[in-house]
Coordinates of C-alpha atoms in Angstrom, one line a residue:
M1 CA 117.4 168.4 89.4
K2 CA 120.6 169.6 89.9
K3 CA 122.3 170.2 86.4
I4 CA 125.9 170.8 85.1
I5 CA 126.6 171.3 81.5
K6 CA 130.3 170.8 80.8
T7 CA 131.9 172.2 77.9
L8 CA 132.4 170.0 75.0
I9 CA 135.7 170.0 73.5
V10 CA 136.4 168.5 70.0
V11 CA 140.0 168.5 68.5
A12 CA 141.1 167.9 64.8
L13 CA 144.7 167.5 64.2
I14 CA 146.2 167.9 61.0
L15 CA 150.0 167.4 60.4
T16 CA 151.9 168.6 57.3
A17 CA 155.5 168.5 56.2
S18 CA 155.9 171.6 54.1
Y19 CA 159.4 173.1 53.2
G20 CA 158.4 176.1 51.2
G21 CA 160.0 178.8 52.5
L22 CA 162.9 177.0 54.3
V23 CA 165.8 179.6 53.1
L24 CA 163.6 182.4 54.6
Y25 CA 163.7 180.7 57.8
N26 CA 167.5 180.2 57.6
R27 CA 168.2 183.8 57.2
L28 CA 166.7 184.7 60.3
Q29 CA 167.7 184.1 64.0
V30 CA 165.0 183.0 66.0
D31 CA 165.0 183.6 69.7
G32 CA 161.4 184.2 70.4
G33 CA 159.0 187.4 71.2
Q34 CA 159.3 190.0 68.5
Q35 CA 162.1 187.9 66.7
V36 CA 159.6 185.1 66.0
N37 CA 156.8 187.5 65.2
D38 CA 158.8 189.3 62.7
M39 CA 160.0 185.8 61.2
V40 CA 156.4 184.6 61.0
A41 CA 155.0 187.8 59.4
F42 CA 157.8 188.1 57.0
L43 CA 157.3 184.1 55.8
S44 CA 153.8 184.9 55.9
K45 CA 154.2 187.6 53.5
K46 CA 156.7 186.0 51.2
T47 CA 155.3 182.3 51.2
G48 CA 151.9 182.5 52.2
I49 CA 152.3 179.3 54.3
I50 CA 151.1 181.5 57.7
A51 CA 147.8 183.5 57.3
D52 CA 147.4 184.4 60.4
D53 CA 148.7 187.4 62.3
E54 CA 148.8 186.1 65.8
H55 CA 152.0 184.1 66.5
F56 CA 153.9 183.3 69.8
S57 CA 156.6 181.3 71.0
D58 CA 155.4 180.4 74.3
D59 CA 151.7 179.4 75.6
V60 CA 151.2 182.0 78.3
S61 CA 151.0 184.5 75.7
A62 CA 149.2 182.4 73.7
G63 CA 146.6 181.7 76.3
N64 CA 146.4 185.5 77.1
L65 CA 145.3 186.0 73.7
L66 CA 142.8 183.3 73.8
R67 CA 141.4 184.3 76.7
R68 CA 141.0 188.1 75.4
K69 CA 139.2 186.9 72.6
M70 CA 136.6 184.5 74.2
I71 CA 136.1 187.2 77.0
N72 CA 134.9 189.3 74.0
R73 CA 132.9 186.3 72.5
T74 CA 134.9 185.4 69.7
H75 CA 133.8 182.7 67.5
H76 CA 136.6 181.9 65.5
I77 CA 140.2 182.2 66.6
D78 CA 143.4 181.7 64.9
I79 CA 146.9 181.2 66.8
T80 CA 150.2 180.5 65.2
Y81 CA 152.5 178.9 67.4
F82 CA 156.8 178.6 66.8
S83 CA 159.0 175.7 68.5
R84 CA 162.3 174.9 67.8
Q85 CA 161.4 171.4 69.4
K86 CA 158.9 168.6 67.7
I87 CA 155.5 169.2 69.7
D88 CA 152.3 167.2 69.7
A89 CA 150.1 169.9 67.8
Q90 CA 147.1 168.4 69.5
E91 CA 148.7 168.8 72.9
I92 CA 149.9 172.4 72.2
A93 CA 146.5 173.5 71.3
K94 CA 145.5 172.0 74.4
I95 CA 148.1 173.5 76.9
I96 CA 147.1 177.0 75.5
Y97 CA 143.3 176.3 75.8
Q98 CA 144.0 175.3 79.3
E99 CA 146.4 178.6 80.0
A100 CA 143.3 180.5 78.8
I101 CA 140.8 179.3 81.3
K102 CA 143.0 178.9 84.3
H103 CA 142.0 180.7 87.4
T104 CA 143.3 184.3 87.4
G105 CA 141.3 186.0 90.4
V106 CA 139.6 188.6 87.5
P107 CA 135.7 188.0 88.2
N108 CA 135.2 187.3 84.3
E109 CA 138.0 184.6 83.8
G110 CA 138.6 181.4 85.0
D111 CA 135.9 179.1 86.2
Y112 CA 133.4 181.5 84.9
L113 CA 134.7 181.7 81.3
H114 CA 134.9 178.0 81.4
Y115 CA 131.6 177.2 82.0
S116 CA 130.4 180.0 79.8
L117 CA 131.3 178.0 77.0
S118 CA 129.0 175.5 75.4
R119 CA 131.5 173.9 72.7
V120 CA 135.2 174.2 71.6
T121 CA 136.3 173.0 68.4
I122 CA 139.8 172.8 68.0
S123 CA 142.2 172.3 64.8
S124 CA 145.6 172.0 64.6
K125 CA 148.3 171.8 61.9
R126 CA 152.0 171.5 62.2
T127 CA 154.5 172.6 59.5
R128 CA 158.4 171.4 59.5
I129 CA 160.6 174.3 58.8
I130 CA 164.3 174.2 59.0
N131 CA 164.6 176.0 62.4
G132 CA 161.9 174.2 64.0
Y133 CA 158.1 174.0 63.7
H134 CA 155.3 176.2 63.4
Y135 CA 151.6 175.1 64.3
D136 CA 148.5 176.9 62.9
L137 CA 145.8 176.4 65.6
A138 CA 142.2 177.3 65.1
Y139 CA 139.5 177.7 68.0
D140 CA 135.9 177.3 66.9
I141 CA 133.6 178.4 69.9
N142 CA 129.9 178.8 70.9
Y143 CA 129.2 180.7 74.0
R144 CA 126.2 180.4 76.6
T145 CA 125.9 184.3 76.4
T146 CA 126.5 187.0 74.1
L147 CA 128.8 190.0 74.7
S148 CA 125.8 192.3 75.3
K149 CA 124.6 189.8 78.1
E150 CA 127.8 189.6 79.5
Q151 CA 127.9 193.5 79.6
L152 CA 124.8 193.5 81.5
I153 CA 126.0 191.0 84.0
D154 CA 128.9 193.4 84.5
K155 CA 126.7 196.3 85.4
K156 CA 124.8 193.9 87.7
V157 CA 127.8 192.7 89.4
K158 CA 129.1 195.9 90.1
A159 CA 126.0 197.4 91.2
I160 CA 125.5 194.4 93.9
V161 CA 128.8 194.5 95.3
A162 CA 128.9 197.9 95.6
H163 CA 126.1 197.7 98.4
V164 CA 128.2 195.0 100.5
K165 CA 129.8 196.0 103.4
G166 CA 132.0 195.0 106.1
A167 CA 134.8 192.3 106.7
N168 CA 135.1 189.3 104.7
Y169 CA 132.7 187.1 106.5
Q170 CA 130.0 189.7 106.2
K171 CA 130.6 190.2 102.5
I172 CA 130.4 186.2 101.9
K173 CA 127.4 186.0 103.7
Q174 CA 125.6 189.0 102.2
L175 CA 126.1 187.8 98.6
N176 CA 125.0 184.1 99.4
D177 CA 121.8 185.7 100.8
Y178 CA 121.5 188.0 98.0
L179 CA 121.3 184.9 95.5
V180 CA 118.8 182.9 98.0
H181 CA 116.6 186.2 98.1
H182 CA 116.7 187.1 94.6
M183 CA 116.5 184.0 92.6
Y184 CA 114.9 181.0 92.5
Y185 CA 115.7 176.9 91.3
S186 CA 114.6 176.1 87.7
D187 CA 115.5 174.3 84.9
R188 CA 113.1 175.7 82.1
G189 CA 115.0 178.1 79.8
R190 CA 116.5 178.5 76.4
G191 CA 120.0 178.1 77.9
D192 CA 120.2 181.0 80.2
Q193 CA 119.5 179.0 83.2
Y194 CA 122.8 177.6 83.2
T195 CA 124.6 181.0 83.1
A196 CA 125.1 183.7 85.5
Y197 CA 122.7 185.9 83.4
G198 CA 119.7 183.3 84.3
A199 CA 121.0 184.0 87.9
L200 CA 121.2 187.8 88.1
V201 CA 119.1 189.1 85.4
N202 CA 116.4 186.4 84.6
G203 CA 116.3 185.7 88.5
H204 CA 116.3 181.8 88.3
G205 CA 118.5 178.9 87.1
V206 CA 120.1 175.7 87.9
C207 CA 123.2 174.9 90.3
Q208 CA 125.6 176.1 87.8
A209 CA 123.6 179.6 87.7
Y210 CA 123.9 180.2 91.1
T211 CA 127.5 178.9 91.4
L212 CA 129.0 180.9 88.4
A213 CA 126.8 183.9 89.9
Y214 CA 128.7 183.5 93.1
Y215 CA 132.0 183.1 91.5
R216 CA 131.4 186.3 90.0
L217 CA 130.3 188.4 92.6
L218 CA 132.8 187.2 95.3
L219 CA 136.0 187.9 93.1
E220 CA 134.4 191.3 92.7
A221 CA 134.2 191.7 96.1
K222 CA 138.2 190.6 96.1
I223 CA 137.4 187.3 97.9
D224 CA 138.8 184.3 96.3
N225 CA 136.7 180.9 95.6
R226 CA 136.5 178.0 93.1
M227 CA 133.8 176.7 91.1
I228 CA 133.8 172.8 92.3
T229 CA 131.8 170.4 89.7
G230 CA 130.9 166.6 91.1
L231 CA 128.2 164.5 92.4
S232 CA 125.3 165.4 95.0
V233 CA 124.4 162.6 97.3
Q234 CA 120.9 162.2 98.8
P235 CA 118.5 159.7 99.5
T236 CA 117.0 159.6 95.8
G237 CA 120.2 158.8 94.4
R238 CA 123.4 161.0 93.0
E239 CA 123.2 163.8 90.4
N240 CA 125.6 166.1 88.9
H241 CA 126.1 169.3 90.9
T242 CA 128.2 172.4 91.5
W243 CA 129.2 174.6 94.3
N244 CA 132.1 176.9 95.2
I245 CA 134.8 177.1 97.7
V246 CA 135.5 180.0 99.4
K247 CA 138.2 181.5 100.7
L248 CA 138.3 182.9 104.5
G249 CA 141.4 183.4 106.5
N250 CA 143.9 181.0 105.6
R251 CA 141.3 178.1 104.5
Y252 CA 138.8 177.6 102.2
Y253 CA 135.3 176.6 103.0
D254 CA 132.2 174.9 101.0
V255 CA 129.4 176.8 100.2
D256 CA 126.4 175.4 98.4
V257 CA 124.2 178.5 97.5
T258 CA 121.8 176.2 95.4
W259 CA 121.1 174.0 98.6
N260 CA 121.0 177.1 100.6
D261 CA 118.2 178.2 98.4
A262 CA 116.2 175.1 99.3
E263 CA 113.2 175.0 101.7
G264 CA 113.9 173.2 104.7
R265 CA 117.9 173.6 104.0
K266 CA 118.1 177.7 104.4
N267 CA 121.7 178.3 104.9
M268 CA 122.6 174.9 105.7
Y269 CA 125.5 174.7 103.8
F270 CA 127.4 177.8 104.1
L271 CA 130.9 177.9 105.2
K272 CA 131.2 174.6 105.7
G273 CA 134.2 172.1 106.5
D274 CA 134.6 169.3 104.3
L275 CA 134.8 166.5 107.1
Q276 CA 131.1 166.8 106.8
F277 CA 130.2 168.5 103.5
K278 CA 131.8 165.6 101.6
K279 CA 129.2 162.9 102.9
S280 CA 126.6 164.6 100.5
H281 CA 129.3 166.5 98.1
H282 CA 131.7 164.2 96.0
A283 CA 134.3 166.7 94.0
D284 CA 135.3 165.5 90.7
D285 CA 138.9 163.9 90.8
I286 CA 140.6 167.0 89.5
Y287 CA 139.9 168.6 92.9
K288 CA 141.3 165.8 94.6
T289 CA 144.9 165.7 93.4
T290 CA 147.9 167.1 95.8
A291 CA 148.6 169.9 93.8
F292 CA 145.0 171.5 93.9
Q293 CA 144.6 170.7 97.6
S294 CA 148.0 172.2 98.5
K295 CA 146.8 175.3 96.7
Y296 CA 143.2 175.4 97.9
P297 CA 143.3 174.2 101.4
L298 CA 139.9 173.1 102.7
S299 CA 139.2 173.4 106.4
L300 CA 137.7 170.1 107.8
Y301 CA 135.6 172.0 110.0
D302 CA 133.0 174.6 109.9
H303 CA 133.9 178.1 110.3

Protein backbone atom coordinates (compact mmCIF):
# COMPACT_ATOMS: atom_id res chain seq x y z
CA MET A 1 0.00 0.00 0.00
CA LYS A 2 1.31 3.41 -0.92
CA LYS A 3 1.63 5.61 2.14
CA ILE A 4 2.27 9.25 2.88
CA ILE A 5 2.73 10.57 6.35
CA LYS A 6 1.80 14.23 6.66
CA THR A 7 3.18 16.60 9.26
CA LEU A 8 0.94 17.09 12.29
CA ILE A 9 0.73 20.74 13.28
CA VAL A 10 -0.59 21.65 16.72
CA VAL A 11 -1.23 25.30 17.53
CA ALA A 12 -1.52 26.75 21.03
CA LEU A 13 -2.54 30.40 21.29
CA ILE A 14 -1.96 32.60 24.35
CA LEU A 15 -2.98 36.25 24.40
CA THR A 16 -1.79 38.65 27.07
CA ALA A 17 -2.24 42.32 27.80
CA SER A 18 0.97 43.33 29.50
CA TYR A 19 1.80 47.00 29.91
CA GLY A 20 5.08 46.73 31.79
CA GLY A 21 7.77 48.70 29.99
CA LEU A 22 5.48 51.00 28.01
CA VAL A 23 7.73 53.96 28.74
CA LEU A 24 10.74 52.05 27.45
CA TYR A 25 9.03 51.38 24.13
CA ASN A 26 7.84 54.95 23.92
CA ARG A 27 11.42 56.20 24.14
CA LEU A 28 12.52 54.30 21.06
CA GLN A 29 11.60 54.90 17.44
CA VAL A 30 10.43 51.68 15.80
CA ASP A 31 11.07 51.42 12.07
CA GLY A 32 12.20 47.83 11.62
CA GLY A 33 15.42 45.93 11.15
CA GLN A 34 18.12 46.73 13.67
CA GLN A 35 16.03 49.39 15.40
CA VAL A 36 13.44 46.77 16.24
CA ASN A 37 16.16 44.39 17.38
CA ASP A 38 17.73 47.04 19.60
CA MET A 39 14.35 47.95 21.06
CA VAL A 40 13.37 44.36 21.82
CA ALA A 41 16.75 43.54 23.31
CA PHE A 42 16.64 46.69 25.45
CA LEU A 43 13.16 45.91 26.74
CA SER A 44 14.11 42.32 27.41
CA LYS A 45 17.08 43.41 29.48
CA LYS A 46 15.18 46.03 31.46
CA THR A 47 11.83 44.33 32.06
CA GLY A 48 12.26 40.63 31.38
CA ILE A 49 9.12 40.61 29.22
CA ILE A 50 10.99 39.16 26.26
CA ALA A 51 13.54 36.49 26.98
CA ASP A 52 14.24 35.54 23.38
CA ASP A 53 17.28 36.44 21.29
CA GLU A 54 15.64 36.12 17.86
CA HIS A 55 13.32 39.02 17.06
CA PHE A 56 11.91 40.22 13.75
CA SER A 57 9.46 42.60 12.18
CA ASP A 58 8.90 40.74 8.88
CA ASP A 59 7.81 37.17 8.20
CA VAL A 60 10.49 36.54 5.53
CA SER A 61 13.40 37.08 7.93
CA ALA A 62 11.63 35.13 10.67
CA GLY A 63 10.90 32.30 8.22
CA ASN A 64 14.53 32.23 7.11
CA LEU A 65 15.66 31.76 10.70
CA LEU A 66 13.08 29.04 11.34
CA ARG A 67 14.18 27.25 8.16
CA ARG A 68 17.87 27.34 9.13
CA LYS A 69 17.16 25.95 12.57
CA MET A 70 14.93 23.20 11.19
CA ILE A 71 17.66 22.19 8.75
CA ASN A 72 19.99 21.91 11.76
CA ARG A 73 17.34 19.76 13.47
CA THR A 74 16.72 22.14 16.38
CA HIS A 75 13.80 20.80 18.39
CA HIS A 76 12.72 23.98 20.20
CA ILE A 77 12.83 27.32 18.37
CA ASP A 78 11.84 30.68 19.87
CA ILE A 79 11.06 33.71 17.73
CA THR A 80 9.90 37.16 18.82
CA TYR A 81 7.97 39.17 16.26
CA PHE A 82 7.08 42.88 16.44
CA SER A 83 4.28 44.65 14.59
CA ARG A 84 2.72 48.09 14.82
CA GLN A 85 -0.58 46.49 13.81
CA LYS A 86 -2.57 43.95 15.79
CA ILE A 87 -2.27 40.56 14.10
CA ASP A 88 -3.77 37.24 15.06
CA ALA A 89 -0.92 35.49 16.88
CA GLN A 90 -1.84 32.07 15.54
CA GLU A 91 -1.96 33.40 12.00
CA ILE A 92 1.46 35.10 12.08
CA ALA A 93 2.97 31.91 13.55
CA LYS A 94 1.54 29.90 10.65
CA ILE A 95 2.67 32.47 8.06
CA ILE A 96 6.25 32.27 9.37
CA TYR A 97 6.08 28.47 9.28
CA GLN A 98 4.83 28.49 5.67
CA GLU A 99 7.65 30.88 4.77
CA ALA A 100 10.14 28.46 6.31
CA ILE A 101 8.95 25.45 4.29
CA LYS A 102 8.32 27.18 0.95
CA HIS A 103 9.97 25.83 -2.20
CA THR A 104 13.31 27.60 -2.71
CA GLY A 105 15.10 25.33 -5.17
CA VAL A 106 17.67 24.40 -2.50
CA PRO A 107 17.83 20.58 -2.24
CA ASN A 108 17.37 20.23 1.54
CA GLU A 109 14.68 22.91 1.84
CA GLY A 110 11.12 23.28 0.58
CA ASP A 111 9.10 20.09 0.13
CA TYR A 112 12.04 18.02 1.35
CA LEU A 113 12.20 19.87 4.66
CA HIS A 114 8.43 19.95 5.07
CA TYR A 115 8.01 16.20 4.70
CA SER A 116 11.02 15.51 6.92
CA LEU A 117 9.00 16.78 9.89
CA SER A 118 6.70 14.46 11.81
CA ARG A 119 5.12 16.88 14.29
CA VAL A 120 5.10 20.65 14.77
CA THR A 121 3.60 22.25 17.88
CA ILE A 122 3.27 26.03 17.73
CA SER A 123 2.68 28.24 20.79
CA SER A 124 2.07 31.96 20.49
CA LYS A 125 1.76 34.82 22.95
CA ARG A 126 0.75 38.39 22.05
CA THR A 127 1.68 41.32 24.28
CA ARG A 128 0.36 44.86 23.84
CA ILE A 129 2.88 47.68 24.10
CA ILE A 130 2.52 51.39 23.39
CA ASN A 131 3.99 51.34 19.87
CA GLY A 132 2.30 48.13 18.78
CA TYR A 133 2.49 44.44 19.67
CA HIS A 134 5.14 41.86 20.19
CA TYR A 135 4.60 38.14 19.70
CA ASP A 136 6.48 35.36 21.46
CA LEU A 137 6.34 32.37 19.12
CA ALA A 138 7.61 28.91 20.02
CA TYR A 139 7.98 25.96 17.64
CA ASP A 140 8.49 22.47 19.05
CA ILE A 141 9.42 20.10 16.23
CA ASN A 142 9.93 16.37 15.84
CA TYR A 143 11.94 15.20 12.83
CA ARG A 144 11.97 11.96 10.88
CA THR A 145 15.76 12.09 10.52
CA THR A 146 18.62 13.20 12.72
CA LEU A 147 21.28 15.71 11.70
CA SER A 148 23.81 12.89 11.36
CA LYS A 149 21.49 11.03 8.99
CA GLU A 150 21.00 14.21 6.97
CA GLN A 151 24.76 14.57 6.65
CA LEU A 152 24.95 11.04 5.25
CA ILE A 153 22.14 11.87 2.82
CA ASP A 154 24.04 15.00 1.70
CA LYS A 155 27.13 12.95 0.90
CA LYS A 156 25.13 10.27 -0.88
CA VAL A 157 23.22 12.80 -3.01
CA LYS A 158 26.37 14.61 -4.08
CA ALA A 159 28.11 11.34 -4.94
CA ILE A 160 25.19 10.12 -7.07
CA VAL A 161 24.74 13.41 -8.95
CA ALA A 162 28.48 13.66 -9.61
CA HIS A 163 28.13 10.69 -11.97
CA VAL A 164 25.10 12.07 -13.83
CA LYS A 165 25.96 13.36 -17.31
CA GLY A 166 24.25 14.86 -20.34
CA ALA A 167 21.41 17.29 -20.95
CA ASN A 168 18.50 17.68 -18.56
CA TYR A 169 16.48 14.87 -20.12
CA GLN A 170 19.37 12.43 -19.62
CA LYS A 171 19.84 13.61 -16.02
CA ILE A 172 16.15 13.21 -15.21
CA LYS A 173 16.17 9.70 -16.69
CA GLN A 174 19.43 8.63 -15.04
CA LEU A 175 18.25 9.72 -11.59
CA ASN A 176 14.91 7.97 -12.06
CA ASP A 177 16.75 4.82 -13.12
CA TYR A 178 19.14 5.04 -10.18
CA LEU A 179 16.27 4.84 -7.70
CA VAL A 180 14.54 2.08 -9.66
CA HIS A 181 17.73 -0.01 -9.69
CA HIS A 182 19.01 0.73 -6.18
CA MET A 183 15.93 0.53 -3.99
CA TYR A 184 12.73 -1.44 -3.57
CA TYR A 185 9.29 -0.72 -2.18
CA SER A 186 8.76 -1.67 1.46
CA ASP A 187 6.68 -0.21 4.27
CA ARG A 188 8.76 -1.93 6.94
CA GLY A 189 11.02 0.06 9.21
CA ARG A 190 11.10 2.36 12.20
CA GLY A 191 10.27 5.53 10.32
CA ASP A 192 13.13 5.60 7.82
CA GLN A 193 10.81 4.08 5.20
CA TYR A 194 9.23 7.55 4.82
CA THR A 195 12.52 9.37 4.26
CA ALA A 196 15.25 9.91 1.70
CA TYR A 197 17.55 8.15 4.18
CA GLY A 198 15.46 5.01 3.74
CA ALA A 199 15.66 5.35 -0.04
CA LEU A 200 19.32 6.30 -0.48
CA VAL A 201 21.03 4.63 2.48
CA ASN A 202 18.83 1.68 3.45
CA GLY A 203 17.69 1.05 -0.12
CA HIS A 204 13.96 0.73 0.53
CA GLY A 205 10.91 2.73 1.48
CA VAL A 206 7.39 3.77 0.53
CA CYS A 207 6.33 6.30 -2.11
CA GLN A 208 7.27 9.23 0.13
CA ALA A 209 10.85 7.94 0.31
CA TYR A 210 11.07 7.59 -3.48
CA THR A 211 9.62 11.07 -4.00
CA LEU A 212 11.79 12.85 -1.43
CA ALA A 213 14.95 11.18 -2.74
CA TYR A 214 14.08 12.14 -6.34
CA TYR A 215 13.31 15.70 -5.23
CA ARG A 216 16.74 15.97 -3.57
CA LEU A 217 18.63 14.41 -6.46
CA LEU A 218 16.97 16.53 -9.14
CA LEU A 219 17.53 19.80 -7.29
CA GLU A 220 21.15 18.83 -6.68
CA ALA A 221 21.39 18.40 -10.47
CA LYS A 222 19.86 21.91 -10.91
CA ILE A 223 16.53 20.58 -12.21
CA ASP A 224 13.45 22.11 -10.65
CA ASN A 225 10.70 19.84 -9.38
CA ARG A 226 7.99 19.64 -6.75
CA MET A 227 6.67 16.86 -4.58
CA ILE A 228 2.95 16.28 -5.14
CA THR A 229 0.63 14.60 -2.64
CA GLY A 230 -2.71 13.09 -3.52
CA LEU A 231 -4.40 9.78 -4.28
CA SER A 232 -3.53 6.92 -6.57
CA VAL A 233 -6.51 5.44 -8.40
CA GLN A 234 -6.43 1.72 -9.11
CA PRO A 235 -8.98 -1.07 -9.61
CA THR A 236 -8.43 -2.07 -5.97
CA GLY A 237 -9.32 1.42 -4.73
CA ARG A 238 -7.74 4.76 -3.85
CA GLU A 239 -4.72 5.23 -1.62
CA ASN A 240 -2.60 8.11 -0.36
CA HIS A 241 0.30 8.60 -2.73
CA THR A 242 3.11 10.97 -3.74
CA TRP A 243 4.95 11.73 -6.97
CA ASN A 244 7.00 14.50 -8.59
CA ILE A 245 6.41 17.09 -11.26
CA VAL A 246 9.68 17.80 -13.08
CA LYS A 247 10.63 20.77 -15.22
CA LEU A 248 11.91 20.08 -18.72
CA GLY A 249 11.98 23.02 -21.07
CA ASN A 250 9.16 25.41 -20.25
CA ARG A 251 6.79 22.79 -18.85
CA TYR A 252 6.52 20.37 -15.95
CA TYR A 253 5.87 16.66 -16.43
CA ASP A 254 4.58 14.00 -14.04
CA VAL A 255 7.02 11.35 -12.84
CA ASP A 256 6.04 8.54 -10.47
CA VAL A 257 9.27 6.79 -9.55
CA THR A 258 7.47 4.43 -7.17
CA TRP A 259 5.27 3.05 -9.93
CA ASN A 260 8.22 3.04 -12.33
CA ASP A 261 9.77 0.53 -9.92
CA ALA A 262 6.75 -1.80 -9.96
CA GLU A 263 6.67 -5.09 -11.85
CA GLY A 264 4.94 -4.68 -15.18
CA ARG A 265 5.15 -0.88 -14.99
CA LYS A 266 8.82 -0.21 -15.57
CA ASN A 267 9.11 3.49 -16.47
CA MET A 268 5.50 3.70 -17.65
CA TYR A 269 5.10 6.83 -15.52
CA PHE A 270 8.12 8.82 -16.67
CA LEU A 271 7.66 12.41 -17.96
CA LYS A 272 3.96 11.94 -18.51
CA GLY A 273 1.48 14.53 -19.63
CA ASP A 274 -1.26 15.37 -17.15
CA LEU A 275 -4.10 14.55 -19.54
CA GLN A 276 -3.58 10.80 -19.05
CA PHE A 277 -1.65 10.86 -15.79
CA LYS A 278 -4.49 12.43 -13.79
CA LYS A 279 -6.72 9.46 -14.58
CA SER A 280 -4.64 7.37 -12.16
CA HIS A 281 -3.25 10.17 -9.96
CA HIS A 282 -5.48 12.73 -8.26
CA ALA A 283 -3.46 15.62 -6.83
CA ASP A 284 -4.61 17.38 -3.65
CA ASP A 285 -6.56 20.60 -4.10
CA ILE A 286 -3.61 22.84 -3.14
CA TYR A 287 -2.00 21.90 -6.47
CA LYS A 288 -5.10 22.81 -8.47
CA THR A 289 -5.10 26.51 -7.64
CA THR A 290 -4.52 29.08 -10.35
CA ALA A 291 -1.47 30.38 -8.49
CA PHE A 292 0.22 26.97 -8.35
CA GLN A 293 -0.64 25.98 -11.91
CA SER A 294 0.58 29.28 -13.35
CA LYS A 295 3.88 28.91 -11.49
CA TYR A 296 4.28 25.24 -12.41
CA PRO A 297 2.54 24.77 -15.78
CA LEU A 298 1.96 21.08 -16.45
CA SER A 299 2.23 19.67 -19.96
CA LEU A 300 -0.94 17.95 -21.07
CA TYR A 301 1.02 15.52 -23.23
CA ASP A 302 3.88 13.09 -22.69
CA HIS A 303 7.41 14.21 -23.44
